[in-house]
Short mmCIF file of C-alpha atoms and ligand atoms in Angstrom, two decimals:
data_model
loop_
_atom_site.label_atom_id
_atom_site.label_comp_id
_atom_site.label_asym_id
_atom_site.label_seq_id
_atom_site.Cartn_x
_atom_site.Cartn_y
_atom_site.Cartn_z
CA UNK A 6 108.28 77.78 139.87
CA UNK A 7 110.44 75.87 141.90
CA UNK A 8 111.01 71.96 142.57
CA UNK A 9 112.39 70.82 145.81
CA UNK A 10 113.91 67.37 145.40
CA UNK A 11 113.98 64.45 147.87
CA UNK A 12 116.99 64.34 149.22
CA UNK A 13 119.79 62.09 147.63
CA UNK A 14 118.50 62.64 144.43
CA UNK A 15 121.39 61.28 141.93
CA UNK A 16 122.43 63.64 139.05
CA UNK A 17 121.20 61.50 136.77
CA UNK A 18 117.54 61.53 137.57
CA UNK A 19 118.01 65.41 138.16
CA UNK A 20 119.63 65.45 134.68
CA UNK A 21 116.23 63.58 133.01
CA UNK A 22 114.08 65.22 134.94
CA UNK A 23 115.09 68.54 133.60
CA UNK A 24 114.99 67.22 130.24
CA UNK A 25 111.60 66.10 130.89
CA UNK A 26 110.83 69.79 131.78
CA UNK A 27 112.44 71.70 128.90
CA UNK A 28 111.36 69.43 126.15
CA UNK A 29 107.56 69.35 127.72
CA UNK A 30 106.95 73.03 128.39
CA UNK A 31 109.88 74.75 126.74
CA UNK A 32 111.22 76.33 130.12
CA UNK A 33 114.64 76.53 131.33
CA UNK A 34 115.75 74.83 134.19
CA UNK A 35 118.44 75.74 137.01
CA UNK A 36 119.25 73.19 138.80
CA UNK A 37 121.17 74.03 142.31
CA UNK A 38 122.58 71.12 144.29
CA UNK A 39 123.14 72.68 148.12
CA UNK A 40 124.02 71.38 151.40
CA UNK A 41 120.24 71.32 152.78
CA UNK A 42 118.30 70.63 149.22
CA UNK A 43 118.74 69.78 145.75
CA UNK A 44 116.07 72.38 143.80
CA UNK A 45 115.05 73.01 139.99
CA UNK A 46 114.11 76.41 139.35
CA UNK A 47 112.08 76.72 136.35
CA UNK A 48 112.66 79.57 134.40
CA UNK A 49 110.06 81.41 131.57
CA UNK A 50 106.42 80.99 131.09
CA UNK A 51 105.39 78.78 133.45
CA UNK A 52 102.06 79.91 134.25
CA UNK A 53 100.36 76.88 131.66
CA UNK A 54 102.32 74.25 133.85
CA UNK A 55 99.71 71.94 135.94
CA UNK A 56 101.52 71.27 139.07
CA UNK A 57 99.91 67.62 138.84
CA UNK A 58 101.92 66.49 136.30
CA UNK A 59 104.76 67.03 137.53
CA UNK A 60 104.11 65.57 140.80
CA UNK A 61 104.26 62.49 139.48
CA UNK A 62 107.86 61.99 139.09
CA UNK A 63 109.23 60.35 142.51
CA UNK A 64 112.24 62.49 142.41
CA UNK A 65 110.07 65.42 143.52
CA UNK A 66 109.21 66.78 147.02
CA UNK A 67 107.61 69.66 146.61
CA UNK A 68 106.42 72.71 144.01
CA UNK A 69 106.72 76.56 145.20
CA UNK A 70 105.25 79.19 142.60
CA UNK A 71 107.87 82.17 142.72
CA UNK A 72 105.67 85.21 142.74
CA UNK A 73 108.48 87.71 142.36
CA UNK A 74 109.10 88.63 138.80
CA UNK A 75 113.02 88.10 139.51
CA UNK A 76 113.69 84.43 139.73
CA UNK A 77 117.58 83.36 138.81
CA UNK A 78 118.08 86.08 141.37
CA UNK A 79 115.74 85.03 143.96
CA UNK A 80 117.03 83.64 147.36
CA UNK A 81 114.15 80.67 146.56
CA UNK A 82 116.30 79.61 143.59
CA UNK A 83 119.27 79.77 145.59
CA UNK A 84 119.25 79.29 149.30
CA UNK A 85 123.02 79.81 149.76
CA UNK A 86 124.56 83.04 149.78
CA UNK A 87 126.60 83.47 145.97
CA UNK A 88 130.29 84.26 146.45
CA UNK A 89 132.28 85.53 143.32
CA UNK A 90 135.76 84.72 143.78
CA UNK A 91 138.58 87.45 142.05
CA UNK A 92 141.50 86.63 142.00
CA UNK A 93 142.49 86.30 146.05
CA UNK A 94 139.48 88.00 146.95
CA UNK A 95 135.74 86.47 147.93
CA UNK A 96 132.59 88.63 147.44
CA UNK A 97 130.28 87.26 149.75
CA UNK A 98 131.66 85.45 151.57
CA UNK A 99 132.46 85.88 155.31
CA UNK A 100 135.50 88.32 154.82
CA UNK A 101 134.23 91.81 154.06
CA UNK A 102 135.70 93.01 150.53
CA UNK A 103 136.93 96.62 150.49
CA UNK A 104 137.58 98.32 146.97
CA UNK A 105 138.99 101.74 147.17
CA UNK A 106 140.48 104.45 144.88
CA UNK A 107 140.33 107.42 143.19
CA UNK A 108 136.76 108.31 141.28
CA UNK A 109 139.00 108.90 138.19
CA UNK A 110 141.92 107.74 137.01
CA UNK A 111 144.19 111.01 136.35
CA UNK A 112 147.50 109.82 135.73
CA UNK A 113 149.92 106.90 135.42
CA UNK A 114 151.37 107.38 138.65
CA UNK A 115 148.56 108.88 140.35
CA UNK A 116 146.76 105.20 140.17
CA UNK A 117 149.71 103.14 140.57
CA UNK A 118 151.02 104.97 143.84
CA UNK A 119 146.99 104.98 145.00
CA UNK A 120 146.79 101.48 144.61
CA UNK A 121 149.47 100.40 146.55
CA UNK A 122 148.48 103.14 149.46
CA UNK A 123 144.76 101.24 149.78
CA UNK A 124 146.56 97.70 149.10
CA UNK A 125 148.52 98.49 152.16
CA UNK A 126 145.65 99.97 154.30
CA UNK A 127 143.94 96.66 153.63
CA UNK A 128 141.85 97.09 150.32
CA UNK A 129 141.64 93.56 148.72
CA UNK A 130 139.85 95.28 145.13
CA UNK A 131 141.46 98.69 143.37
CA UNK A 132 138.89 100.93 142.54
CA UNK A 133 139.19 103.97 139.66
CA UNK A 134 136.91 105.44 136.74
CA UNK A 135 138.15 105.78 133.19
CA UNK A 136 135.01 106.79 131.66
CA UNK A 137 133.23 108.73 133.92
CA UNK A 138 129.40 109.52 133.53
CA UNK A 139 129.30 113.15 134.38
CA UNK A 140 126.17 115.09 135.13
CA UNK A 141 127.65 118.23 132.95
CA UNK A 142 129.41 117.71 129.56
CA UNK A 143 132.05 119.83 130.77
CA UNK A 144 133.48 117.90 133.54
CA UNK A 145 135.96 115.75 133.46
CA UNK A 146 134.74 113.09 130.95
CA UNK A 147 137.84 110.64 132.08
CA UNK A 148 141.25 109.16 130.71
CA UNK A 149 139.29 106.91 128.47
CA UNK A 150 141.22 103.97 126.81
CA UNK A 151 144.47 105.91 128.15
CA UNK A 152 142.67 105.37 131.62
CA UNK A 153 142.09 101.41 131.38
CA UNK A 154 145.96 101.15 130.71
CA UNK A 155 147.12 102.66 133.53
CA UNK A 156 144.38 101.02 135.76
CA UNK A 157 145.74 97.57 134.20
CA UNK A 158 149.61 98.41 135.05
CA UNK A 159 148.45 99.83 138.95
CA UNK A 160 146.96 96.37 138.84
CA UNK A 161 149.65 94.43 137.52
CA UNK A 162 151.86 96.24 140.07
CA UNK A 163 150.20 95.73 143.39
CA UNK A 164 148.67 92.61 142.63
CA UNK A 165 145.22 94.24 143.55
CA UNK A 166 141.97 93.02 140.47
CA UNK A 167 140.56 96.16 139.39
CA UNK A 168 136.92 97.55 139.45
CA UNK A 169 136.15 99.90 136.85
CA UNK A 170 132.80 101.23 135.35
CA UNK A 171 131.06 100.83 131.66
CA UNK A 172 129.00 103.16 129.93
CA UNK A 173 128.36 101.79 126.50
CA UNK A 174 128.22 98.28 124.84
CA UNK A 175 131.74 99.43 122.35
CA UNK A 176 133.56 99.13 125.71
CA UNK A 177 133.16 95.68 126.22
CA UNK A 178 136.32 94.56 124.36
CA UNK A 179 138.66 97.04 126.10
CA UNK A 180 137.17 95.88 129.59
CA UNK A 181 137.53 92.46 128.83
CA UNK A 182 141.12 92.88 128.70
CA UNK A 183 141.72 95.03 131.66
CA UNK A 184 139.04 94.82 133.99
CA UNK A 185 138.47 92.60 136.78
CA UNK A 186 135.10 93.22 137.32
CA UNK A 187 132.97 95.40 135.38
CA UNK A 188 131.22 98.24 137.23
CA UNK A 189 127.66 99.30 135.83
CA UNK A 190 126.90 102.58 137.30
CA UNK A 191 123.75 104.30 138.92
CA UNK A 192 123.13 105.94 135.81
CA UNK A 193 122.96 102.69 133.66
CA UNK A 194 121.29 100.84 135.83
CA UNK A 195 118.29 100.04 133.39
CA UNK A 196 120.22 100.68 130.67
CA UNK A 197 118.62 97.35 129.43
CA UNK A 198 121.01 96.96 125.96
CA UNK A 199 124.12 97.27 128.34
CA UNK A 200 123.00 95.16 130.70
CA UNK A 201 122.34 91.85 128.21
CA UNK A 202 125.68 92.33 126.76
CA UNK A 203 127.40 92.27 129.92
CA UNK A 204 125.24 88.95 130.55
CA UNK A 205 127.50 87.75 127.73
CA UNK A 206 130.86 88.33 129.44
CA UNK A 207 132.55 86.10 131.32
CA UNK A 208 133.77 88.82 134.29
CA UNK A 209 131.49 89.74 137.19
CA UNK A 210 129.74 92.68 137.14
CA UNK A 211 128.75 95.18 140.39
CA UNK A 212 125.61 96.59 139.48
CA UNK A 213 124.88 99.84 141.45
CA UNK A 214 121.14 100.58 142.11
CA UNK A 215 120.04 103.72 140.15
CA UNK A 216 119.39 106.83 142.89
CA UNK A 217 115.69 106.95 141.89
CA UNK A 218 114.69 103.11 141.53
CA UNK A 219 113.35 100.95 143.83
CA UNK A 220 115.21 97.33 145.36
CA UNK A 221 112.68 95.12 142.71
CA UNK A 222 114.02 97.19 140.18
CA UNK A 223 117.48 96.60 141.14
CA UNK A 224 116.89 93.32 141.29
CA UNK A 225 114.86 92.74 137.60
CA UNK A 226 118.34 94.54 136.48
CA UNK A 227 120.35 91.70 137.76
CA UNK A 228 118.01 89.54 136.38
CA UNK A 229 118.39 90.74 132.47
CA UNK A 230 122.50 89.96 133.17
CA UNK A 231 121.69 86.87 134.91
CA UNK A 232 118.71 85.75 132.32
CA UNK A 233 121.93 86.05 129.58
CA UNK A 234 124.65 83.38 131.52
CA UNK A 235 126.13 85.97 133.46
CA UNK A 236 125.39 84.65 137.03
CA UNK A 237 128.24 86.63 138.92
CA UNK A 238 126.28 89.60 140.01
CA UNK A 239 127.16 91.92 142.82
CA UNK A 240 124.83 94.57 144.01
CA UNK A 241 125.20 98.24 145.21
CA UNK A 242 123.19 100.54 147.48
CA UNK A 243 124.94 103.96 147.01
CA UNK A 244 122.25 106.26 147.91
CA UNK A 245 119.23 107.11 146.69
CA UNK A 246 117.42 110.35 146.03
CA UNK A 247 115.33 111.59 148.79
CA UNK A 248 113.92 114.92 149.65
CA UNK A 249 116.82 115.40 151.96
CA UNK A 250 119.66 117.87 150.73
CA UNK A 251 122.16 117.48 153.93
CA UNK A 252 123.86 114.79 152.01
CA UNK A 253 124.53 113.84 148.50
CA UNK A 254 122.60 110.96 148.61
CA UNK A 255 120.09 109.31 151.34
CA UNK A 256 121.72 105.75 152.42
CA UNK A 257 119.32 103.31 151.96
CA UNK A 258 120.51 101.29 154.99
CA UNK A 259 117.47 98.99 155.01
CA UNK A 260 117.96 98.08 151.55
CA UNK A 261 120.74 95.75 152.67
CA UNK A 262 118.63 93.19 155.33
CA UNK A 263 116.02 93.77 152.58
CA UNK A 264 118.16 92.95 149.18
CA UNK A 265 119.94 89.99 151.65
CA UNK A 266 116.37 88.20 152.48
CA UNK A 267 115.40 88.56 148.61
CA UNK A 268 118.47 87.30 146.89
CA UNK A 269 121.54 85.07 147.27
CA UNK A 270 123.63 87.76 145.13
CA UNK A 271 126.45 89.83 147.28
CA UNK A 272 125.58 93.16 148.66
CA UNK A 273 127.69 95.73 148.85
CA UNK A 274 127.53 99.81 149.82
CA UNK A 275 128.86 102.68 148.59
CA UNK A 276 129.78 105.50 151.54
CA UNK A 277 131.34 108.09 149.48
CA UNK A 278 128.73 108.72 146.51
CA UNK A 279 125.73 108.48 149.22
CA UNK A 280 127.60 111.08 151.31
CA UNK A 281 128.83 113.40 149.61
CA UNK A 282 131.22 114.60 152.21
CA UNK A 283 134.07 112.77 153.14
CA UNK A 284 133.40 113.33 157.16
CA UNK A 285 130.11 111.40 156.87
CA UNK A 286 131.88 108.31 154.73
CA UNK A 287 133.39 106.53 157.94
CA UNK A 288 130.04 106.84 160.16
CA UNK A 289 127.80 105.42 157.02
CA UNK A 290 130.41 102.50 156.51
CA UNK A 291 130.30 101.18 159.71
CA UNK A 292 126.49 101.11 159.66
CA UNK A 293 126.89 99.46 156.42
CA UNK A 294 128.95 96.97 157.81
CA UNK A 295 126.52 96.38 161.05
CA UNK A 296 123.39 96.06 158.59
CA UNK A 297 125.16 93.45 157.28
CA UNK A 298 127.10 94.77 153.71
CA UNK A 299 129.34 92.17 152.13
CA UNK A 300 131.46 94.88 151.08
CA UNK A 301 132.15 98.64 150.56
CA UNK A 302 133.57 100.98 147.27
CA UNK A 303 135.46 104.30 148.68
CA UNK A 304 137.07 106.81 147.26
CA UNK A 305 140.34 107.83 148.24
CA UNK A 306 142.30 110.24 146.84
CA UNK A 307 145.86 111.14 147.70
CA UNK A 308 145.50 115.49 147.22
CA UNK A 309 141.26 115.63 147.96
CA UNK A 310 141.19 119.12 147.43
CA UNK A 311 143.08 118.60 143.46
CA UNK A 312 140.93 115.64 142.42
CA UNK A 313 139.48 116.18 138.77
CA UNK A 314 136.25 114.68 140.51
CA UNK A 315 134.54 113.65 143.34
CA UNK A 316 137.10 115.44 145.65
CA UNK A 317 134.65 116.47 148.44
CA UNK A 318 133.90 112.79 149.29
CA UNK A 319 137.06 111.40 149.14
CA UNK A 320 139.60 110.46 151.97
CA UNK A 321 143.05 111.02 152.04
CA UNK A 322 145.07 107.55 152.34
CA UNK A 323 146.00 108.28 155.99
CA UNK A 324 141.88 108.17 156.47
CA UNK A 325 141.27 105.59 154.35
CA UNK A 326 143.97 103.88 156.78
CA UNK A 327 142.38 104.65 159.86
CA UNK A 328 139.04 104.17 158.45
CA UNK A 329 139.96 100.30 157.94
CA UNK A 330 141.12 99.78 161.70
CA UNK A 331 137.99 100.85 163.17
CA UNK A 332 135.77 98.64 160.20
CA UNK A 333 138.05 95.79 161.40
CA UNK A 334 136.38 96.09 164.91
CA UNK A 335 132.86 96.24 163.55
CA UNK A 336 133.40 93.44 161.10
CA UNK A 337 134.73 91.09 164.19
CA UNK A 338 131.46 92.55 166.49
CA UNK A 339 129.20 91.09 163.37
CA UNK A 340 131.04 87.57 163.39
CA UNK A 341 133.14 88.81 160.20
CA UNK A 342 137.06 90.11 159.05
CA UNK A 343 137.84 92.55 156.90
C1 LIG B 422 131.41 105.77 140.59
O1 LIG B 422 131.43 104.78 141.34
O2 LIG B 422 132.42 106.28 140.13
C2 LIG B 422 130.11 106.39 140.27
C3 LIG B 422 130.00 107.27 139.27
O3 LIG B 422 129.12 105.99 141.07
P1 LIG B 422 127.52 106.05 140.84
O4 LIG B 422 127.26 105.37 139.54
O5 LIG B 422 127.00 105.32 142.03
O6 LIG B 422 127.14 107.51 140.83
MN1 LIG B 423 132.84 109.32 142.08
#
């Protein structure tokens, strides 16, 4: 359920009236001063409220019942777009925000050299894995702790916040202290445990939809880190499964307009893991970009053919380069930079 309030509705009276509202039907209340509107979204049971009595108080306009299960994620709750601010960078906002790196960290200089190749190229976010989620146990499991180190000193070196992925709750402590923002990966996507912890951190977390669940289920995944304080929130289409075995992945394109009209969180897409290949990552990025993206993960990798994982879809810096030139052109045809 949602209040609308009349406009120039003082904090004070917004203050009482959500008072009013916890203390009377035990719900939570998010209240969201913006440019157009001042609205309360009530959040929890609300299904025993009688519109009627709330009516009554002056200060309110309007009630909307939010039918989708999702709510501090809902557009409804939040008319304007969210932008998560790291360090230099916006998410979000107008400027489109480009993390890129290796899919694994694999050594010291490896990372630090890789993050100052995409810095230059234009990436505003360094992307790398330290624990990797492999499909076979005897893949390269990742650099661990060892990993997160060197991540942290590429960082510290070319200035760029990192973006690095979580697979279990015992992590937390280590990502606090080098991560920028906390990646939860396809494969952890309802990983429900995970996901209320991280709704306990103070760092913003890019939640990449699972390859076999739907946009609502995305979205009730954002919810359980939003429903926990956690309201910085980025999402990630990176593919889904699909009957389709030319690519890696089937781009959901349309789950970008789609996941944009539903929620006020920042979408971003993943090229390289929905590909597969690294010919097809610069044709899917641009489309990402013209449906609208508010920012992309790549994977670049200085020796593609070497890489300890991942190597088929990632570019070489000098593509990776090139690749950002021609985004910059589709960015400025959509009314955006890069
Ligand atoms: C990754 O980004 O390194 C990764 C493993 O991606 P996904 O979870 O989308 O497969
Ligand atoms: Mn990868």
């Amino acid at each position: 359920m949602i209040l609308v309030l009349k406009q120039g509705t003082d904090r004070d009276s917004i203050d009482r009236l959500c008072d009013w509202l916890t203390t009377k039907y035990g719900v939570k209340t998010n209240p969201i001063i913006g440019s157009e509107a001042t609205i309360v979204g009530l959040v929890g049971d609300t299904s025993h409220i009688a519109p009627q009595e709330i009516e009554v108080h002056e200060e309110v306009e309007r009630i909307v019942k939010v039918q989708e299960p999702y709510k501090r994620a809902n557009r409804k709750f939040h008319p304007d777009n969210t932008i998560i601010k790291i360090g230099n960078e916006e998410i979000g906002g107008n400027k489109i925000a480009v993390a890129a790196g290796p899919c694994a960290v694999e050594s010291e200089e490896q990372i630090v050299e890789l993050a100052q190749l995409v810095k230059e190229a234009g990436a505003g976010l360094l992307r790398g894995g330290a624990f990797k989620p492999r499909t076979s146990p005897y893949s390269f499991q990742g650099m661990r702790a060892e990993g997160m180190l060197y991540l942290h000193r590429a960082s510290n070196k070319s200035g760029l916040p990192v973006v690095t992925e979580i697979t279990n709750p015992s992590q937390i402590e280590l990502f606090i202290d080098y991560a920028d923002i906390i990646q939860v990966g396809a494969r952890n996507m309802q990983n429900f445990e995970l996901l209320k912890e991280l709704g306990r951190v103070d760092k913003p977390i890019l939640l990449k939809r699972g390859f076999s669940n739907s946009i609502n289920e995305l979205l009730m995944s954002a919810e359980y880190i939003m429903s926990e304080g956690n309201s910085r929130v980025i999402l990630c289409e990176r593919g889904i499964r699909t009957f389709e075995t030319s690519t890696r992945n089937t781009l959901d394109i349309s789950a970008i307009p789609v996941l944009k009209s539903k929620t006020h969180l920042p979408v971003i897409v993943d090229p390289s893991h929905a590909a597969g290949y690294a010919s097809l990552v610069e044709p899917l990025a641009m489309a990402a970009i013209a449906a609208g993206a508010d920012g992309l993960e790549i994977e670049v990798h200085q020796n593609p053919k070497l890489a300890l994982s991942d190597g088929p879809q990632s570019l070489t810096p000098d593509v990776f380069t090139a690749l950002m030139k021609k985004l910059s052109v589709i960015a400025k045809a959509c009314g955006r930079e890069i």
